[in-house]
Amino acid sequence: MATVEHCLYCFETLASHLERRESMTLSEVEESYADYLKAVSAESGKPTTTKRHPALERLSETSSGTASPVPSSSSSSSASSTSNLSLAQTPSGLSTPATSTSSLPTLETPLFVTWNAKSARHGHSLRGCIGTFEPQELDEGLASYAITSAIHDSRFNPIKLSELPSLQVAVTLLTDFEDASDPMDWELGTHGIRISFVHHGRRYGATYLPDVAVEQGWDKEEAIQSLMRKAGYVGSKSRWREMGIKVVRYQGKKVSCEYDEFKAWRDWVEAQKEE
């Protein structure tokens, strides 16, 4: 399952790339964040008039079971926009075996990195999302796709350094790949789906992560039809049952964090260097 440390590492990777400095490794981020939480927890009993610390908000939400990986405001985008749609990059096309990642080494998994931009008026809107179905070592995979999704998503201009304070990052680690018995053999809110079909000799394929259909308010048929368009098919969507569509379903819970949380932790890291 994805963690907030994975999200912080994506922020760290992108920030260091844009600032042209050396990035911390994933293990360094994980160790540092554990120490950071201890330090914040020790300070939490002291009176303060400032805004509640982001780490305390995270800990409070986690302990109360109310933490929400993705802001509800993201669901307000229209189905015709690109908000909350995911772009898959699959090095070996659509031929990835439909096997569960539970049999893979712990540190290797398919993954997606999503960047959202936030504003007071529009909430969160998609700024970049690219991932892979090929198992990745987390350190290398997260670093690679944190930058790829921010810089090379063809639907958007590359993210600039000045945009960092407005960003939210989300990480989804994909598991439990299975061949669906038919295009409707999957559950809304539980499964992501990856479709493939051939029409007039051309092969089509596209995917949506598990949260997309629910956020957009689609039923299963609408999700399938939207994926056909995303794949580049321009014929009649109403004929989807005739297209011989194959579906691979998978699971994965998205975990996210805001720039403010990254900045608070990163400032603490820098302060420790000065002591």
mmCIF file of C-alpha atoms in Angstrom, residues 15 21 23-24 42 45 48 59 62 69 94 135 142 152 177 189 193 199 211 214 229 235 240 242 245 270:
data_model
loop_
_atom_site.group_PDB
_atom_site.id
_atom_site.type_symbol
_atom_site.label_atom_id
_atom_site.label_comp_id
_atom_site.label_asym_id
_atom_site.label_seq_id
_atom_site.Cartn_x
_atom_site.Cartn_y
_atom_site.Cartn_z
ATOM 1 C CA ALA A 15 11.651 19.665 -6.215
ATOM 2 C CA ARG A 21 20.098 19.697 -6.402
ATOM 3 C CA SER A 23 17.562 14.341 -3.980
ATOM 4 C CA MET A 24 17.225 12.314 -0.809
ATOM 5 C CA ALA A 42 6.900 15.827 21.306
ATOM 6 C CA GLY A 45 1.755 19.535 23.893
ATOM 7 C CA THR A 48 0.538 27.550 20.050
ATOM 8 C CA LEU A 59 -1.838 11.693 12.547
ATOM 9 C CA THR A 62 -5.295 8.456 10.614
ATOM 10 C CA PRO A 69 -6.687 10.079 0.294
ATOM 11 C CA LEU A 94 -0.787 -4.076 -23.472
ATOM 12 C CA PRO A 135 6.766 -3.925 -11.626
ATOM 13 C CA LEU A 142 8.590 6.579 -7.843
ATOM 14 C CA HIS A 152 6.141 14.693 -19.791
ATOM 15 C CA PHE A 177 -4.313 -8.053 -11.539
ATOM 16 C CA GLY A 189 -14.648 1.954 -6.374
ATOM 17 C CA ILE A 193 -9.688 -1.409 -15.304
ATOM 18 C CA HIS A 199 -10.959 -2.613 -34.618
ATOM 19 C CA ASP A 211 -11.029 6.003 -8.015
ATOM 20 C CA VAL A 214 -16.579 6.963 -8.878
ATOM 21 C CA ARG A 229 -12.560 7.411 -26.395
ATOM 22 C CA GLY A 235 -16.609 5.205 -33.785
ATOM 23 C CA TRP A 240 -19.077 -1.279 -27.330
ATOM 24 C CA GLU A 242 -19.711 -5.709 -30.266
ATOM 25 C CA ILE A 245 -13.375 -5.692 -25.398
ATOM 26 C CA GLU A 270 17.147 21.538 6.786
#
